[in-house]
């Protein structure tokens, strides 16, 4: 590994001189050594075996292939927009460019700070930051994904594998982003068999409560256990580190029960004892988006506004580790082709699933 430093707390961030109102007219990239990249994590941070870890994988590739140096900044539960903005200012003051914020919750902070540092490139994964300023900012990008498309495919897989015609979905926070996962999954299930029952449970109704939604394995375990006890035999989670509890629940439920992972190939990250229960994972290529943005900044081709990584762009998909979906690969690939061709338009709102 190369130079990877971790900023553990807001206090530590302050030591680098954040809080200045001065506008930075120069970015921090050293063309001889590659970009200096600031990575601001969402709640849960590196080690969540999901969303944040996928972002870090993209940074590792940037380090290896682009000569990037990386500074990681951790988030803490219960933060507000001011604290998140200070974290981004600290990275900018320290000369990092680009700065990538992981998670939609950074959107307001990124919109504020990008206006203060016009020559530093900012991106928000799953963000809506470019909709906030009164005028579009040339240095602000939102990198989004068609999560509903990948979720549709694992929904098809769940429908083809359930023996009891009963499946479940565990979401982290009940907001527009995670509802895309629910909508796609349910639509995929119903495309195979409309009689299959789909249970849905969110760990919190507050879309900004990341701690309860995404850093709550015990809550994830309780939700999934209740679904298995009620008769579900396949449960899909979109709950970050809370999903680790879903894997504990499926292991306890035993043979004949499945869990579906999210964001990264979670078959590869769970304990060996849990691998026989991981049917597949919905792949969300945060790593690809992160690497692409760093490369675009280095090449001076970064585009402001929204970029969406969909199925056609290999931005989402499903994993095959373990071989548990090999027997239904033909059906899954056929469903994927229908989405790519436009024959199937996957809904993003659960209320619109037909």
Short mmCIF file of C-alpha atoms in Angstrom, two decimals:
data_model
loop_
_atom_site.label_atom_id
_atom_site.label_comp_id
_atom_site.label_asym_id
_atom_site.label_seq_id
_atom_site.Cartn_x
_atom_site.Cartn_y
_atom_site.Cartn_z
CA UNK A 1 0.00 0.00 0.00
CA UNK A 2 1.05 3.62 -0.46
CA UNK A 3 0.50 6.68 1.63
CA UNK A 4 -2.87 6.29 3.29
CA UNK A 5 -3.59 8.43 6.31
CA UNK A 6 -6.71 8.31 8.43
CA UNK A 7 -8.32 11.35 10.03
CA UNK A 8 -10.26 9.85 12.90
CA UNK A 9 -12.25 12.72 14.35
CA UNK A 10 -13.40 16.23 13.63
CA UNK A 11 -10.90 17.42 16.21
CA UNK A 12 -8.11 15.78 14.30
CA UNK A 13 -9.35 17.40 11.15
CA UNK A 14 -9.16 20.81 12.82
CA UNK A 15 -5.45 20.37 13.37
CA UNK A 16 -4.86 20.78 9.65
CA UNK A 17 -6.33 24.25 9.70
CA UNK A 18 -9.98 23.95 8.78
CA UNK A 19 -12.47 26.71 9.31
CA UNK A 20 -10.79 29.33 7.18
CA UNK A 21 -13.07 31.47 5.08
CA UNK A 22 -10.34 32.01 2.51
CA UNK A 23 -11.14 30.74 -0.96
CA UNK A 24 -8.60 28.38 -2.45
CA UNK A 25 -7.55 29.28 -5.94
CA UNK A 26 -5.31 26.27 -6.45
CA UNK A 27 -6.02 22.56 -6.22
CA UNK A 28 -3.76 20.08 -4.50
CA UNK A 29 -2.74 17.69 -7.27
CA UNK A 30 0.94 17.07 -7.87
CA UNK A 31 1.19 16.09 -11.52
CA UNK A 32 4.53 14.39 -10.90
CA UNK A 33 3.10 12.05 -8.29
CA UNK A 34 -0.51 11.84 -9.28
CA UNK A 35 -3.61 13.34 -7.68
CA UNK A 36 -3.86 13.95 -3.96
CA UNK A 37 -7.32 12.58 -3.19
CA UNK A 38 -9.42 13.32 -0.14
CA UNK A 39 -11.98 10.65 0.69
CA UNK A 40 -14.70 11.51 3.21
CA UNK A 41 -16.52 8.40 4.37
CA UNK A 42 -20.15 7.92 5.19
CA UNK A 43 -21.18 6.60 8.63
CA UNK A 44 -19.78 3.11 9.12
CA UNK A 45 -16.52 3.93 7.38
CA UNK A 46 -14.06 1.51 5.93
CA UNK A 47 -14.72 -1.99 7.19
CA UNK A 48 -18.45 -2.05 6.48
CA UNK A 49 -17.82 -4.81 3.88
CA UNK A 50 -20.19 -2.92 1.60
CA UNK A 51 -20.61 0.69 0.43
CA UNK A 52 -17.58 2.39 1.98
CA UNK A 53 -15.29 -0.56 1.30
CA UNK A 54 -16.24 -0.45 -2.37
CA UNK A 55 -15.22 3.22 -2.47
CA UNK A 56 -11.89 2.35 -0.87
CA UNK A 57 -11.33 -0.34 -3.49
CA UNK A 58 -11.63 2.35 -6.16
CA UNK A 59 -9.09 4.47 -4.29
CA UNK A 60 -6.67 1.56 -4.13
CA UNK A 61 -6.90 1.25 -7.90
CA UNK A 62 -6.29 5.00 -8.27
CA UNK A 63 -3.27 4.69 -6.05
CA UNK A 64 -1.87 1.82 -8.09
CA UNK A 65 -2.68 3.01 -11.60
CA UNK A 66 -2.70 6.80 -11.28
CA UNK A 67 -0.06 7.32 -8.62
CA UNK A 68 -2.62 8.87 -6.28
CA UNK A 69 -2.03 9.58 -2.63
CA UNK A 70 -5.03 9.28 -0.36
CA UNK A 71 -6.31 10.84 2.82
CA UNK A 72 -9.27 9.16 4.48
CA UNK A 73 -11.64 11.10 6.74
CA UNK A 74 -14.05 9.28 9.00
CA UNK A 75 -17.58 10.27 9.91
CA UNK A 76 -19.23 9.90 13.29
CA UNK A 77 -22.89 9.19 14.11
CA UNK A 78 -25.07 12.21 14.74
CA UNK A 79 -23.14 14.72 12.65
CA UNK A 80 -24.78 17.75 11.06
CA UNK A 81 -24.07 19.56 7.80
CA UNK A 82 -21.70 22.03 9.48
CA UNK A 83 -19.45 19.25 10.75
CA UNK A 84 -19.43 17.54 7.38
CA UNK A 85 -18.60 20.86 5.69
CA UNK A 86 -15.66 21.36 8.06
CA UNK A 87 -14.33 17.94 7.10
CA UNK A 88 -14.43 18.85 3.42
CA UNK A 89 -12.83 22.26 4.06
CA UNK A 90 -10.03 20.60 5.99
CA UNK A 91 -9.23 18.33 3.08
CA UNK A 92 -9.31 21.28 0.68
CA UNK A 93 -7.10 23.38 2.95
CA UNK A 94 -4.63 20.51 3.11
CA UNK A 95 -4.31 20.56 -0.68
CA UNK A 96 -6.38 17.56 -1.66
CA UNK A 97 -7.97 17.62 -5.10
CA UNK A 98 -10.28 15.96 -5.90
CA UNK A 99 -12.35 15.46 -2.78
CA UNK A 100 -14.90 12.66 -2.89
CA UNK A 101 -17.67 12.43 -0.30
CA UNK A 102 -19.26 9.02 0.16
CA UNK A 103 -23.00 9.17 0.67
CA UNK A 104 -25.92 11.45 -0.20
CA UNK A 105 -25.85 12.95 3.27
CA UNK A 106 -22.81 15.04 2.23
CA UNK A 107 -24.76 16.81 -0.53
CA UNK A 108 -25.58 20.08 1.31
CA UNK A 109 -22.06 20.35 2.74
CA UNK A 110 -20.43 19.67 -0.63
CA UNK A 111 -22.57 22.31 -2.35
CA UNK A 112 -21.49 24.87 0.24
CA UNK A 113 -17.79 24.04 0.26
CA UNK A 114 -17.43 23.63 -3.52
CA UNK A 115 -18.58 27.24 -3.92
CA UNK A 116 -15.80 28.33 -1.55
CA UNK A 117 -13.05 26.40 -3.36
CA UNK A 118 -13.73 26.89 -7.09
CA UNK A 119 -10.51 25.22 -8.25
CA UNK A 120 -10.98 22.05 -6.22
CA UNK A 121 -13.09 19.30 -7.74
CA UNK A 122 -15.75 17.75 -5.51
CA UNK A 123 -17.90 14.68 -6.07
CA UNK A 124 -20.63 13.11 -3.96
CA UNK A 125 -21.45 9.43 -4.34
CA UNK A 126 -25.25 9.06 -4.51
CA UNK A 127 -25.40 12.84 -4.20
CA UNK A 128 -27.84 15.55 -5.13
CA UNK A 129 -25.41 18.36 -4.39
CA UNK A 130 -25.53 19.87 -7.87
CA UNK A 131 -29.24 20.63 -7.42
CA UNK A 132 -28.64 22.80 -4.35
CA UNK A 133 -26.67 25.88 -5.53
CA UNK A 134 -28.59 28.71 -7.16
CA UNK A 135 -26.36 28.26 -10.21
CA UNK A 136 -24.56 25.08 -11.33
CA UNK A 137 -20.97 24.80 -10.14
CA UNK A 138 -18.30 23.68 -12.59
CA UNK A 139 -16.40 21.87 -9.84
CA UNK A 140 -19.26 19.85 -8.33
CA UNK A 141 -20.35 16.39 -9.51
CA UNK A 142 -22.88 13.82 -8.33
CA UNK A 143 -22.11 10.19 -9.10
CA UNK A 144 -25.27 8.10 -9.00
CA UNK A 145 -26.32 4.55 -9.77
CA UNK A 146 -29.33 2.73 -11.14
CA UNK A 147 -29.67 0.68 -7.96
CA UNK A 148 -33.17 -0.30 -8.96
CA UNK A 149 -31.82 -2.15 -12.01
CA UNK A 150 -29.36 -4.30 -10.07
CA UNK A 151 -31.98 -4.87 -7.37
CA UNK A 152 -34.43 -6.05 -10.03
CA UNK A 153 -31.99 -8.77 -11.06
CA UNK A 154 -31.49 -10.06 -7.52
CA UNK A 155 -35.26 -9.89 -7.10
CA UNK A 156 -35.58 -12.23 -10.07
CA UNK A 157 -33.01 -14.49 -8.42
CA UNK A 158 -34.94 -14.46 -5.14
CA UNK A 159 -38.18 -15.32 -6.91
CA UNK A 160 -36.59 -18.22 -8.76
CA UNK A 161 -34.99 -19.61 -5.60
CA UNK A 162 -37.71 -19.20 -2.99
CA UNK A 163 -39.42 -22.46 -2.08
CA UNK A 164 -42.05 -20.87 0.14
CA UNK A 165 -43.06 -17.98 -2.14
CA UNK A 166 -42.10 -15.59 0.63
CA UNK A 167 -39.11 -13.21 0.58
CA UNK A 168 -38.01 -10.09 2.44
CA UNK A 169 -36.22 -6.76 2.12
CA UNK A 170 -34.35 -5.01 4.95
CA UNK A 171 -33.59 -1.34 4.23
CA UNK A 172 -31.40 1.00 6.24
CA UNK A 173 -33.02 4.44 6.17
CA UNK A 174 -36.46 5.05 4.70
CA UNK A 175 -35.54 7.66 2.09
CA UNK A 176 -35.60 7.99 -1.68
CA UNK A 177 -32.24 6.29 -2.19
CA UNK A 178 -32.97 3.05 -0.35
CA UNK A 179 -36.51 2.96 -1.70
CA UNK A 180 -34.91 2.47 -5.14
CA UNK A 181 -33.48 -0.83 -3.88
CA UNK A 182 -36.85 -1.88 -2.49
CA UNK A 183 -38.72 -0.93 -5.66
CA UNK A 184 -36.31 -2.75 -7.97
CA UNK A 185 -36.21 -5.87 -5.80
CA UNK A 186 -39.98 -6.09 -5.48
CA UNK A 187 -40.46 -5.47 -9.21
CA UNK A 188 -37.98 -8.24 -10.01
CA UNK A 189 -39.75 -10.67 -7.70
CA UNK A 190 -43.17 -9.83 -9.13
CA UNK A 191 -41.90 -10.16 -12.72
CA UNK A 192 -41.43 -13.87 -12.04
CA UNK A 193 -44.45 -14.60 -9.84
CA UNK A 194 -46.91 -12.00 -8.63
CA UNK A 195 -48.13 -14.30 -5.85
CA UNK A 196 -44.81 -14.21 -3.98
CA UNK A 197 -45.09 -12.29 -0.71
CA UNK A 198 -42.49 -9.56 -0.11
CA UNK A 199 -41.96 -8.38 3.48
CA UNK A 200 -40.34 -4.96 3.90
CA UNK A 201 -38.71 -3.54 7.02
CA UNK A 202 -36.67 -0.34 7.39
CA UNK A 203 -34.39 0.04 10.40
CA UNK A 204 -35.34 3.71 10.74
CA UNK A 205 -37.92 5.99 9.20
CA UNK A 206 -35.48 8.93 9.40
CA UNK A 207 -33.56 9.17 6.09
CA UNK A 208 -30.76 11.06 7.86
CA UNK A 209 -30.28 8.60 10.74
CA UNK A 210 -27.32 6.77 9.31
CA UNK A 211 -26.24 5.26 12.62
CA UNK A 212 -29.49 3.36 13.14
CA UNK A 213 -29.89 2.57 9.46
CA UNK A 214 -26.41 1.62 8.35
CA UNK A 215 -24.33 0.90 11.45
CA UNK A 216 -26.71 -1.32 13.36
CA UNK A 217 -25.99 -5.06 12.89
CA UNK A 218 -28.19 -6.03 15.83
CA UNK A 219 -31.12 -4.21 14.23
CA UNK A 220 -30.44 -5.90 10.92
CA UNK A 221 -30.36 -9.29 12.62
CA UNK A 222 -33.64 -8.65 14.45
CA UNK A 223 -35.40 -7.54 11.25
CA UNK A 224 -34.20 -10.50 9.20
CA UNK A 225 -34.87 -12.99 12.00
CA UNK A 226 -38.46 -11.78 12.19
CA UNK A 227 -38.83 -12.32 8.44
CA UNK A 228 -37.37 -15.83 8.55
CA UNK A 229 -39.57 -16.68 11.53
CA UNK A 230 -42.59 -15.42 9.58
CA UNK A 231 -41.84 -17.80 6.71
CA UNK A 232 -39.54 -15.92 4.35
CA UNK A 233 -36.68 -17.98 2.95
CA UNK A 234 -34.78 -15.24 1.04
CA UNK A 235 -33.92 -11.81 2.50
CA UNK A 236 -32.17 -8.98 0.60
CA UNK A 237 -30.59 -6.12 2.52
CA UNK A 238 -29.65 -2.58 1.57
CA UNK A 239 -28.40 -1.49 4.96
CA UNK A 240 -24.61 -1.13 4.92
CA UNK A 241 -22.93 -2.56 8.01
CA UNK A 242 -26.36 -3.37 9.45
CA UNK A 243 -26.53 -6.06 6.79
CA UNK A 244 -23.91 -8.04 8.69
CA UNK A 245 -26.70 -8.82 11.14
CA UNK A 246 -28.81 -10.15 8.27
CA UNK A 247 -26.04 -12.64 7.55
CA UNK A 248 -26.00 -13.70 11.21
CA UNK A 249 -29.75 -14.23 11.00
CA UNK A 250 -29.65 -16.37 7.86
CA UNK A 251 -26.90 -18.55 9.33
CA UNK A 252 -29.04 -19.08 12.42
CA UNK A 253 -32.09 -19.85 10.26
CA UNK A 254 -30.11 -22.64 8.64
CA UNK A 255 -30.31 -24.68 5.48
CA UNK A 256 -33.00 -23.69 3.04
CA UNK A 257 -32.63 -19.96 3.79
CA UNK A 258 -30.76 -17.37 1.77
CA UNK A 259 -29.49 -13.81 2.16
CA UNK A 260 -28.65 -11.43 -0.67
CA UNK A 261 -25.83 -8.94 -0.16
CA UNK A 262 -25.43 -5.44 -1.53
CA UNK A 263 -22.91 -3.04 -3.09
CA UNK A 264 -19.96 -5.45 -3.15
CA UNK A 265 -19.69 -9.23 -3.55
CA UNK A 266 -20.42 -10.06 0.07
CA UNK A 267 -19.87 -13.79 -0.41
CA UNK A 268 -16.19 -12.85 -0.50
CA UNK A 269 -16.27 -10.89 2.76
CA UNK A 270 -18.40 -12.99 5.12
CA UNK A 271 -17.10 -15.78 7.32
CA UNK A 272 -16.72 -19.17 5.66
CA UNK A 273 -19.58 -20.51 7.79
CA UNK A 274 -21.92 -17.91 6.26
CA UNK A 275 -20.89 -18.32 2.63
CA UNK A 276 -23.30 -21.22 1.96
CA UNK A 277 -26.19 -18.84 2.71
CA UNK A 278 -25.21 -15.92 0.43
CA UNK A 279 -27.27 -16.46 -2.70
CA UNK A 280 -25.83 -13.48 -4.60
CA UNK A 281 -25.13 -9.77 -4.08
CA UNK A 282 -26.38 -6.71 -5.91
CA UNK A 283 -23.21 -5.10 -7.21
CA UNK A 284 -23.06 -1.34 -7.08
CA UNK A 285 -19.78 -0.29 -8.63
CA UNK A 286 -18.86 2.56 -6.33
CA UNK A 287 -15.25 1.57 -6.95
CA UNK A 288 -15.68 2.21 -10.66
CA UNK A 289 -17.26 5.63 -10.09
CA UNK A 290 -14.54 6.68 -7.65
CA UNK A 291 -11.70 5.60 -9.92
CA UNK A 292 -13.30 7.14 -13.00
CA UNK A 293 -13.72 10.48 -11.25
CA UNK A 294 -10.12 10.57 -10.01
CA UNK A 295 -8.89 9.72 -13.50
CA UNK A 296 -11.13 12.36 -15.07
CA UNK A 297 -9.76 15.00 -12.71
CA UNK A 298 -6.22 13.96 -13.52
CA UNK A 299 -7.01 14.10 -17.25
CA UNK A 300 -8.89 17.40 -16.84
CA UNK A 301 -12.08 15.84 -18.24
CA UNK A 302 -14.27 15.76 -15.12
CA UNK A 303 -17.87 16.77 -15.82
CA UNK A 304 -20.08 18.66 -13.38
CA UNK A 305 -23.64 17.65 -12.60
CA UNK A 306 -25.04 14.13 -12.62
CA UNK A 307 -23.44 10.98 -13.96
CA UNK A 308 -25.47 7.79 -13.60
CA UNK A 309 -23.87 4.34 -13.65
CA UNK A 310 -26.54 1.94 -14.87
CA UNK A 311 -26.66 -1.68 -16.02
CA UNK A 312 -25.62 -0.82 -19.56
CA UNK A 313 -22.54 0.97 -18.22
CA UNK A 314 -21.71 -1.96 -15.91
CA UNK A 315 -22.46 0.30 -12.96
CA UNK A 316 -24.71 -2.27 -11.31
CA UNK A 317 -25.17 -6.01 -11.61
CA UNK A 318 -25.14 -9.21 -9.57
CA UNK A 319 -22.44 -11.54 -8.27
CA UNK A 320 -21.99 -15.23 -9.06
CA UNK A 321 -19.56 -16.27 -6.30
CA UNK A 322 -20.52 -19.55 -4.71
CA UNK A 323 -22.23 -20.77 -7.87
CA UNK A 324 -25.70 -20.58 -6.31
CA UNK A 325 -27.25 -18.71 -9.24
CA UNK A 326 -25.48 -20.61 -12.00
CA UNK A 327 -28.60 -22.66 -12.69
CA UNK A 328 -30.70 -19.53 -13.27
CA UNK A 329 -28.08 -17.53 -15.18
CA UNK A 330 -30.08 -17.72 -18.41
CA UNK A 331 -33.14 -16.11 -16.79
CA UNK A 332 -31.03 -13.45 -15.07
CA UNK A 333 -29.20 -12.56 -18.26
CA UNK A 334 -32.47 -12.38 -20.17
CA UNK A 335 -33.86 -9.98 -17.56
CA UNK A 336 -30.70 -7.86 -17.80
CA UNK A 337 -30.98 -7.64 -21.58
CA UNK A 338 -34.59 -6.45 -21.33
CA UNK A 339 -33.49 -3.64 -19.02
CA UNK A 340 -30.59 -2.65 -21.25
CA UNK A 341 -32.80 -2.57 -24.33
CA UNK A 342 -35.46 -0.50 -22.63
CA UNK A 343 -38.08 -3.23 -22.90
CA UNK A 344 -38.28 -3.19 -19.10
CA UNK A 345 -38.16 0.12 -17.24
CA UNK A 346 -37.55 -0.59 -13.56
CA UNK A 347 -39.47 1.63 -11.13
CA UNK A 348 -37.64 3.65 -8.48
CA UNK A 349 -40.68 4.18 -6.25
CA UNK A 350 -42.12 1.16 -4.40
CA UNK A 351 -45.59 2.67 -4.77
CA UNK A 352 -45.28 2.31 -8.55
CA UNK A 353 -44.42 -1.37 -8.59
CA UNK A 354 -47.14 -3.13 -10.60
#
